[in-house]
PDB file of C-alpha atoms in Angstrom:
ATOM      1  CA  MET K 696     113.275 129.390 113.896  1.00 48.00           C
ATOM      2  CA  ASN K 697     116.148 126.901 113.515  1.00 53.00           C
ATOM      3  CA  LEU K 698     116.356 123.624 111.625  1.00 55.00           C
ATOM      4  CA  TYR K 699     115.643 121.441 114.642  1.00 52.00           C
ATOM      5  CA  GLU K 700     112.436 123.333 115.384  1.00 51.00           C
ATOM      6  CA  LEU K 701     111.275 122.644 111.831  1.00 51.00           C
ATOM      7  CA  THR K 702     111.932 118.904 111.753  1.00 55.00           C
ATOM      8  CA  VAL K 703     111.108 115.836 113.821  1.00 55.00           C
ATOM      9  CA  ASN K 704     113.356 112.808 114.263  1.00 56.00           C
ATOM     10  CA  ASP K 705     110.672 110.176 114.849  1.00 55.00           C
ATOM     11  CA  THR K 706     111.688 107.017 116.745  1.00 56.00           C
ATOM     12  CA  GLU K 707     108.351 105.182 116.459  1.00 63.00           C
ATOM     13  CA  LYS K 708     108.829 101.773 114.825  1.00 70.00           C
ATOM     14  CA  ILE K 709     106.013 100.549 112.606  1.00 76.00           C
ATOM     15  CA  ALA K 710     106.157  97.230 110.762  1.00 76.00           C
ATOM     16  CA  LEU K 711     105.130  97.182 107.118  1.00 76.00           C
ATOM     17  CA  ASP K 712     102.965  94.114 107.834  1.00 76.00           C
ATOM     18  CA  ASP K 713     100.924  96.190 110.267  1.00 75.00           C
ATOM     19  CA  LEU K 714      99.762  98.537 107.524  1.00 77.00           C
ATOM     20  CA  LEU K 715      96.491  98.150 105.668  1.00 77.00           C
ATOM     21  CA  PHE K 716      96.624  99.275 102.040  1.00 76.00           C
ATOM     22  CA  SER K 717      96.122  97.904  98.560  1.00 79.00           C
ATOM     23  CA  ASP K 718      98.094  94.923  97.266  1.00 83.00           C
ATOM     24  CA  GLU K 719      99.385  97.135  94.450  1.00 87.00           C
ATOM     25  CA  ASN K 720     100.823  99.682  96.889  1.00 88.00           C
ATOM     26  CA  LYS K 721     102.304  96.960  99.069  1.00 88.00           C
ATOM     27  CA  ALA K 722     104.013  95.283  96.110  1.00 91.00           C
ATOM     28  CA  ALA K 723     105.537  98.590  94.960  1.00 92.00           C
ATOM     29  CA  LEU K 724     106.857  99.401  98.428  1.00 92.00           C
ATOM     30  CA  LEU K 725     108.264  95.919  98.993  1.00 93.00           C
ATOM     31  CA  GLN K 726     110.100  96.199  95.664  1.00 94.00           C
ATOM     32  CA  THR K 727     111.583  99.561  96.728  1.00 94.00           C
ATOM     33  CA  ILE K 728     112.689  98.180 100.078  1.00 94.00           C
ATOM     34  CA  LYS K 729     114.356  95.192  98.405  1.00 95.00           C
ATOM     35  CA  GLU K 730     116.179  97.493  95.993  1.00 95.00           C
ATOM     36  CA  HIS K 731     117.648  99.460  98.897  1.00 95.00           C
ATOM     37  CA  GLU K 732     118.634  96.282 100.720  1.00 94.00           C
ATOM     38  CA  TYR K 733     120.652  95.216  97.667  1.00 95.00           C
ATOM     39  CA  ILE K 734     121.745  98.669  96.543  1.00 94.00           C
ATOM     40  CA  GLU K 735     125.457  97.788  96.311  1.00 94.00           C
ATOM     41  CA  GLU K 736     124.794  94.665  94.264  1.00 96.00           C
ATOM     42  CA  LEU K 737     122.552  96.588  91.862  1.00 95.00           C
ATOM     43  CA  LYS K 738     125.235  99.265  91.403  1.00 93.00           C
ATOM     44  CA  LYS K 739     127.503  96.637  89.877  1.00 95.00           C
ATOM     45  CA  TYR K 740     125.076  96.471  86.948  1.00 95.00           C
ATOM     46  CA  ASN K 741     124.624 100.268  86.771  1.00 94.00           C
ATOM     47  CA  LEU K 742     121.067  99.867  88.041  1.00 94.00           C
ATOM     48  CA  LYS K 743     119.721 102.800  90.042  1.00 92.00           C
ATOM     49  CA  VAL K 744     117.315 102.229  92.902  1.00 94.00           C
ATOM     50  CA  ASP K 745     114.016 104.112  93.119  1.00 95.00           C
ATOM     51  CA  ASN K 746     114.349 106.550  96.004  1.00 95.00           C
ATOM     52  CA  LYS K 747     111.676 109.203  95.359  1.00 96.00           C
ATOM     53  CA  ILE K 748     108.122 108.290  96.351  1.00 96.00           C
ATOM     54  CA  LEU K 749     104.969 110.422  96.320  1.00 96.00           C
ATOM     55  CA  LEU K 750     102.061 109.269  98.478  1.00 95.00           C
ATOM     56  CA  HIS K 751      98.770 110.971  97.699  1.00 94.00           C
ATOM     57  CA  GLY K 752      95.126 110.619  98.600  1.00 89.00           C
ATOM     58  CA  HIS K 753      92.707 111.101 101.445  1.00 85.00           C
ATOM     59  CA  SER K 754      93.876 112.371 104.812  1.00 85.00           C
ATOM     60  CA  GLY K 755      94.147 109.761 107.558  1.00 84.00           C
ATOM     61  CA  CYS K 756      94.595 106.785 105.224  1.00 85.00           C
ATOM     62  CA  GLY K 757      98.143 105.848 106.186  1.00 87.00           C
ATOM     63  CA  LYS K 758     100.623 108.028 104.310  1.00 90.00           C
ATOM     64  CA  THR K 759     102.656 109.059 107.363  1.00 90.00           C
ATOM     65  CA  THR K 760     102.615 105.594 108.926  1.00 89.00           C
ATOM     66  CA  THR K 761     103.720 104.140 105.592  1.00 92.00           C
ATOM     67  CA  ALA K 762     106.767 106.419 105.553  1.00 92.00           C
ATOM     68  CA  LYS K 763     107.617 105.369 109.113  1.00 91.00           C
ATOM     69  CA  ALA K 764     107.233 101.690 108.210  1.00 92.00           C
ATOM     70  CA  ILE K 765     109.587 102.040 105.226  1.00 93.00           C
ATOM     71  CA  ALA K 766     112.203 103.690 107.440  1.00 93.00           C
ATOM     72  CA  ALA K 767     111.851 100.910 110.007  1.00 91.00           C
ATOM     73  CA  ALA K 768     112.139  98.208 107.332  1.00 92.00           C
ATOM     74  CA  LEU K 769     115.380  99.776 106.062  1.00 93.00           C
ATOM     75  CA  ASN K 770     116.668 100.465 109.597  1.00 92.00           C
ATOM     76  CA  LYS K 771     117.033 104.151 108.736  1.00 92.00           C
ATOM     77  CA  ASN K 772     116.254 107.274 110.716  1.00 91.00           C
ATOM     78  CA  ILE K 773     113.296 109.271 109.469  1.00 92.00           C
ATOM     79  CA  VAL K 774     113.313 113.073 109.331  1.00 92.00           C
ATOM     80  CA  ILE K 775     109.765 114.442 109.226  1.00 91.00           C
ATOM     81  CA  MET K 776     109.021 117.914 107.920  1.00 88.00           C
ATOM     82  CA  ASN K 777     105.580 119.501 107.715  1.00 84.00           C
ATOM     83  CA  LEU K 778     105.913 121.949 104.854  1.00 80.00           C
ATOM     84  CA  SER K 779     103.068 124.200 105.958  1.00 76.00           C
ATOM     85  CA  THR K 780     105.070 124.869 109.133  1.00 75.00           C
ATOM     86  CA  LEU K 781     108.175 125.609 107.096  1.00 71.00           C
ATOM     87  CA  ILE K 782     106.465 128.102 104.796  1.00 68.00           C
ATOM     88  CA  ASN K 783     104.596 129.814 107.614  1.00 61.00           C
ATOM     89  CA  ALA K 784     107.853 130.260 109.556  1.00 58.00           C
ATOM     90  CA  ARG K 785     109.368 132.879 107.249  1.00 59.00           C
ATOM     91  CA  ILE K 786     108.523 132.790 103.577  1.00 56.00           C
ATOM     92  CA  GLY K 787     111.729 134.559 102.545  1.00 61.00           C
ATOM     93  CA  GLU K 788     113.919 131.897 104.137  1.00 73.00           C
ATOM     94  CA  THR K 789     112.032 128.886 102.822  1.00 76.00           C
ATOM     95  CA  SER K 790     114.551 127.875 100.142  1.00 78.00           C
ATOM     96  CA  LYS K 791     117.435 128.071 102.616  1.00 82.00           C
ATOM     97  CA  ASN K 792     115.545 125.990 105.186  1.00 83.00           C
ATOM     98  CA  VAL K 793     114.596 123.358 102.606  1.00 86.00           C
ATOM     99  CA  LYS K 794     118.242 123.003 101.545  1.00 89.00           C
ATOM    100  CA  ALA K 795     119.293 122.579 105.191  1.00 89.00           C
ATOM    101  CA  ILE K 796     116.684 119.863 105.758  1.00 90.00           C
ATOM    102  CA  PHE K 797     117.777 117.950 102.654  1.00 93.00           C
ATOM    103  CA  GLU K 798     121.430 118.220 103.745  1.00 93.00           C
ATOM    104  CA  LYS K 799     120.539 116.840 107.175  1.00 91.00           C
ATOM    105  CA  ALA K 800     118.795 113.800 105.652  1.00 93.00           C
ATOM    106  CA  ILE K 801     121.677 113.200 103.232  1.00 94.00           C
ATOM    107  CA  ARG K 802     124.273 113.344 106.037  1.00 93.00           C
ATOM    108  CA  GLU K 803     122.307 110.773 108.023  1.00 92.00           C
ATOM    109  CA  LYS K 804     121.438 108.643 104.956  1.00 92.00           C
ATOM    110  CA  ALA K 805     117.940 108.918 106.317  1.00 93.00           C
ATOM    111  CA  VAL K 806     114.393 108.753 105.040  1.00 95.00           C
ATOM    112  CA  LEU K 807     113.235 112.327 104.460  1.00 95.00           C
ATOM    113  CA  PHE K 808     109.458 112.626 104.772  1.00 95.00           C
ATOM    114  CA  LEU K 809     107.927 115.875 103.526  1.00 93.00           C
ATOM    115  CA  ASP K 810     104.299 116.127 104.573  1.00 91.00           C
ATOM    116  CA  GLU K 811     101.771 118.503 102.955  1.00 89.00           C
ATOM    117  CA  PHE K 812     103.970 118.597  99.862  1.00 90.00           C
ATOM    118  CA  ASP K 813     101.360 120.634  97.975  1.00 86.00           C
ATOM    119  CA  GLN K 814     102.263 123.595 100.212  1.00 81.00           C
ATOM    120  CA  ILE K 815     105.671 123.811  98.576  1.00 74.00           C
ATOM    121  CA  GLY K 816     104.885 122.253  95.233  1.00 57.00           C
ATOM    122  CA  LYS K 817     102.203 124.605  93.989  1.00 57.00           C
ATOM    123  CA  SER K 818     102.129 125.280  90.291  1.00 50.00           C
ATOM    124  CA  ARG K 819     104.418 128.057  89.133  1.00 53.00           C
ATOM    125  CA  ASP K 820     101.407 129.438  87.277  1.00 54.00           C
ATOM    126  CA  SER K 821      99.351 129.871  90.451  1.00 54.00           C
ATOM    127  CA  ASP K 822      97.881 133.201  91.559  1.00 54.00           C
ATOM    128  CA  ASP K 823      99.461 132.985  95.017  1.00 54.00           C
ATOM    129  CA  LYS K 824     100.507 136.389  96.342  1.00 52.00           C
ATOM    130  CA  ASP K 825     103.979 134.975  96.959  1.00 60.00           C
ATOM    131  CA  VAL K 826     104.139 133.431  93.498  1.00 66.00           C
ATOM    132  CA  GLY K 827     107.662 134.752  92.864  1.00 71.00           C
ATOM    133  CA  GLU K 828     108.986 133.100  96.005  1.00 70.00           C
ATOM    134  CA  MET K 829     107.090 129.916  95.194  1.00 72.00           C
ATOM    135  CA  ARG K 830     108.576 129.770  91.717  1.00 77.00           C
ATOM    136  CA  ARG K 831     112.083 130.040  93.153  1.00 79.00           C
ATOM    137  CA  LEU K 832     111.184 127.447  95.747  1.00 79.00           C
ATOM    138  CA  VAL K 833     109.901 124.964  93.164  1.00 81.00           C
ATOM    139  CA  ASN K 834     113.109 125.387  91.186  1.00 85.00           C
ATOM    140  CA  THR K 835     115.157 124.800  94.339  1.00 86.00           C
ATOM    141  CA  ILE K 836     113.199 121.664  95.166  1.00 88.00           C
ATOM    142  CA  ILE K 837     113.608 120.303  91.636  1.00 90.00           C
ATOM    143  CA  GLN K 838     117.391 120.703  91.911  1.00 92.00           C
ATOM    144  CA  LEU K 839     117.480 119.098  95.359  1.00 93.00           C
ATOM    145  CA  ILE K 840     115.400 116.141  94.187  1.00 93.00           C
ATOM    146  CA  ASP K 841     117.506 115.672  91.049  1.00 94.00           C
ATOM    147  CA  TYR K 842     120.705 115.417  93.107  1.00 93.00           C
ATOM    148  CA  PHE K 843     119.244 113.462  96.014  1.00 95.00           C
ATOM    149  CA  PRO K 844     121.612 110.489  96.558  1.00 94.00           C
ATOM    150  CA  SER K 845     120.444 106.916  96.125  1.00 92.00           C
ATOM    151  CA  ASP K 846     121.468 105.858  99.650  1.00 91.00           C
ATOM    152  CA  SER K 847     118.799 108.170 101.075  1.00 93.00           C
ATOM    153  CA  LEU K 848     115.058 107.999 100.473  1.00 96.00           C
ATOM    154  CA  LEU K 849     112.688 110.888  99.797  1.00 97.00           C
ATOM    155  CA  ILE K 850     108.995 110.362 100.547  1.00 96.00           C
ATOM    156  CA  CYS K 851     106.486 113.158 100.022  1.00 95.00           C
ATOM    157  CA  ALA K 852     102.803 113.173 100.931  1.00 94.00           C
ATOM    158  CA  THR K 853      99.886 115.278  99.786  1.00 93.00           C
ATOM    159  CA  ASN K 854      96.102 115.354  99.959  1.00 91.00           C
ATOM    160  CA  HIS K 855      96.004 117.632  96.897  1.00 89.00           C
ATOM    161  CA  TYR K 856      97.819 115.819  94.111  1.00 91.00           C
ATOM    162  CA  HIS K 857      96.538 117.983  91.247  1.00 89.00           C
ATOM    163  CA  SER K 858      97.797 121.249  92.762  1.00 87.00           C
ATOM    164  CA  ILE K 859     101.437 120.141  92.499  1.00 88.00           C
ATOM    165  CA  ASP K 860     103.612 121.443  89.690  1.00 84.00           C
ATOM    166  CA  THR K 861     103.938 118.840  86.925  1.00 87.00           C
ATOM    167  CA  ALA K 862     107.709 119.385  86.755  1.00 86.00           C
ATOM    168  CA  LEU K 863     107.886 118.194  90.360  1.00 88.00           C
ATOM    169  CA  LEU K 864     105.585 115.241  89.793  1.00 91.00           C
ATOM    170  CA  ARG K 865     107.877 113.913  87.056  1.00 92.00           C
ATOM    171  CA  ARG K 866     110.737 113.613  89.559  1.00 93.00           C
ATOM    172  CA  PHE K 867     109.016 110.834  91.506  1.00 96.00           C
ATOM    173  CA  GLN K 868     109.689 107.315  90.224  1.00 95.00           C
ATOM    174  CA  ILE K 869     106.832 105.946  92.339  1.00 95.00           C
ATOM    175  CA  ARG K 870     103.443 107.589  92.890  1.00 95.00           C
ATOM    176  CA  LEU K 871     100.995 105.722  95.103  1.00 93.00           C
ATOM    177  CA  GLN K 872      97.383 106.652  95.718  1.00 92.00           C
ATOM    178  CA  PHE K 873      95.768 106.025  99.101  1.00 89.00           C
ATOM    179  CA  GLU K 874      92.008 105.475  98.947  1.00 88.00           C
ATOM    180  CA  MET K 875      89.422 105.660 101.707  1.00 90.00           C
ATOM    181  CA  PRO K 876      88.953 102.152 103.165  1.00 90.00           C
ATOM    182  CA  ASP K 877      85.803 100.192 102.331  1.00 91.00           C
ATOM    183  CA  GLU K 878      83.710  98.381 104.956  1.00 94.00           C
ATOM    184  CA  GLY K 879      85.707  95.159 104.724  1.00 92.00           C
ATOM    185  CA  GLU K 880      89.011  96.958 105.174  1.00 90.00           C
ATOM    186  CA  LEU K 881      87.642  98.940 108.094  1.00 94.00           C
ATOM    187  CA  ASP K 882      86.345  95.759 109.725  1.00 95.00           C
ATOM    188  CA  LEU K 883      89.856  94.302 109.567  1.00 92.00           C
ATOM    189  CA  TYR K 884      91.206  97.485 111.125  1.00 92.00           C
ATOM    190  CA  TYR K 885      88.544  97.489 113.858  1.00 95.00           C
ATOM    191  CA  ASP K 886      89.374  93.849 114.683  1.00 95.00           C
ATOM    192  CA  LYS K 887      93.091  94.652 114.858  1.00 92.00           C
ATOM    193  CA  VAL K 888      92.786  97.709 117.111  1.00 93.00           C
ATOM    194  CA  LEU K 889      90.017  96.321 119.341  1.00 96.00           C
ATOM    195  CA  ALA K 890      92.022  93.149 120.007  1.00 95.00           C
ATOM    196  CA  GLY K 891      94.210  95.187 122.364  1.00 94.00           C
ATOM    197  CA  PHE K 892      91.302  95.833 124.741  1.00 96.00           C
ATOM    198  CA  PRO K 893      89.316  93.564 127.118  1.00 95.00           C
ATOM    199  CA  GLU K 894      87.025  91.253 125.169  1.00 95.00           C
ATOM    200  CA  HIS K 895      83.849  92.419 126.926  1.00 95.00           C
ATOM    201  CA  LEU K 896      84.503  95.977 125.694  1.00 95.00           C
ATOM    202  CA  GLN K 897      85.121  95.114 122.050  1.00 96.00           C
ATOM    203  CA  ASP K 898      81.513  94.919 120.845  1.00 95.00           C
ATOM    204  CA  ILE K 899      81.090  98.558 119.898  1.00 96.00           C
ATOM    205  CA  LEU K 900      79.003 100.203 117.189  1.00 96.00           C
ATOM    206  CA  ARG K 901      81.250 100.431 114.128  1.00 97.00           C
ATOM    207  CA  LYS K 902      81.354 103.552 111.984  1.00 96.00           C
ATOM    208  CA  TYR K 903      82.076 103.383 108.256  1.00 96.00           C
ATOM    209  CA  ASN K 904      82.844 105.828 105.441  1.00 95.00           C
ATOM    210  CA  ILE K 905      85.693 107.196 107.545  1.00 93.00           C
ATOM    211  CA  SER K 906      89.486 107.015 107.337  1.00 91.00           C
ATOM    212  CA  TYR K 907      91.731 104.726 109.386  1.00 91.00           C
ATOM    213  CA  ALA K 908      92.817 107.685 111.513  1.00 89.00           C
ATOM    214  CA  GLU K 909      89.210 108.630 112.220  1.00 94.00           C
ATOM    215  CA  ALA K 910      88.380 105.014 113.094  1.00 94.00           C
ATOM    216  CA  LYS K 911      91.326 104.872 115.498  1.00 93.00           C
ATOM    217  CA  ASP K 912      90.263 108.097 117.222  1.00 95.00           C
ATOM    218  CA  TYR K 913      86.697 106.812 117.484  1.00 97.00           C
ATOM    219  CA  ILE K 914      87.802 103.496 119.002  1.00 97.00           C
ATOM    220  CA  HIS K 915      90.090 105.183 121.536  1.00 96.00           C
ATOM    221  CA  THR K 916      87.403 107.688 122.557  1.00 97.00           C
ATOM    222  CA  THR K 917      84.839 104.898 122.980  1.00 97.00           C
ATOM    223  CA  MET K 918      87.263 102.733 124.968  1.00 96.00           C
ATOM    224  CA  LYS K 919      88.187 105.564 127.315  1.00 97.00           C
ATOM    225  CA  LYS K 920      84.511 106.196 128.068  1.00 96.00           C
ATOM    226  CA  GLN K 921      83.845 102.508 128.751  1.00 95.00           C
ATOM    227  CA  ILE K 922      86.944 101.998 130.896  1.00 95.00           C
ATOM    228  CA  ILE K 923      86.254 105.138 132.942  1.00 96.00           C
ATOM    229  CA  ALA K 924      82.614 104.064 133.424  1.00 94.00           C
ATOM    230  CA  GLU K 925      83.797 100.684 134.759  1.00 93.00           C
ATOM    231  CA  LEU K 926      86.298 102.321 137.100  1.00 94.00           C
ATOM    232  CA  ASP K 927      83.633 104.704 138.411  1.00 92.00           C
ATOM    233  CA  LEU K 928      81.312 101.748 139.031  1.00 91.00           C
ATOM    234  CA  GLN K 929      84.046  99.841 140.887  1.00 90.00           C
ATOM    235  CA  LYS K 930      84.752 102.893 143.054  1.00 89.00           C
ATOM    236  CA  LEU K 931      81.035 103.282 143.822  1.00 89.00           C
ATOM    237  CA  LEU K 932      80.713  99.611 144.831  1.00 88.00           C
ATOM    238  CA  GLN K 933      83.694  99.879 147.145  1.00 88.00           C
ATOM    239  CA  GLN K 934      82.135 102.761 149.089  1.00 79.00           C
TER     240      GLN K 934
END
């Protein structure tokens, strides 16, 4: 399995204003984006920009879309790597593949997004059967993160924050938690997504205690059923 089978160059553009997350998270990300916009000016004062971000929390609450939005805001390419895919490819070659992916992002001055970071960042004290390989891998990642250049941006995401080695956690200047949305936040999201459909189809039963991703899937499934039902009715009336 080669490097290009392990990574995705995503071209989807997502605006930061389109994201729904806490004011605290938004303020931290806006600060990071501003730092990278003025990176050369800050260098004159020996000020280093924050370029290592860990996003953690519930699945489907916007970690991946946040990484894409940051890349779009900085007009950078984003290289996406799912670490479970990398490890399952060939465990013995994991360190070499990780180095190659980092080198690719550095060459392109890109945003490197490592999803399912807990897969590669397990504690070196774990009982994993491949614990020796994992220990070497954690050490490799620590070195790569330490020497990651400021003109690139590393964003990692995990649903299992507490399973990550503490030595790795310390490398991230910014750690943002993504919570499940409450009813008010979901209502805003429902309004936003439903606005793209005909008004007479928008009054659907709303589900709560779910993630944004689950809400989106539910809306799309419901809309498809309603639109197909209307098309079937139109076809029947035309017969």
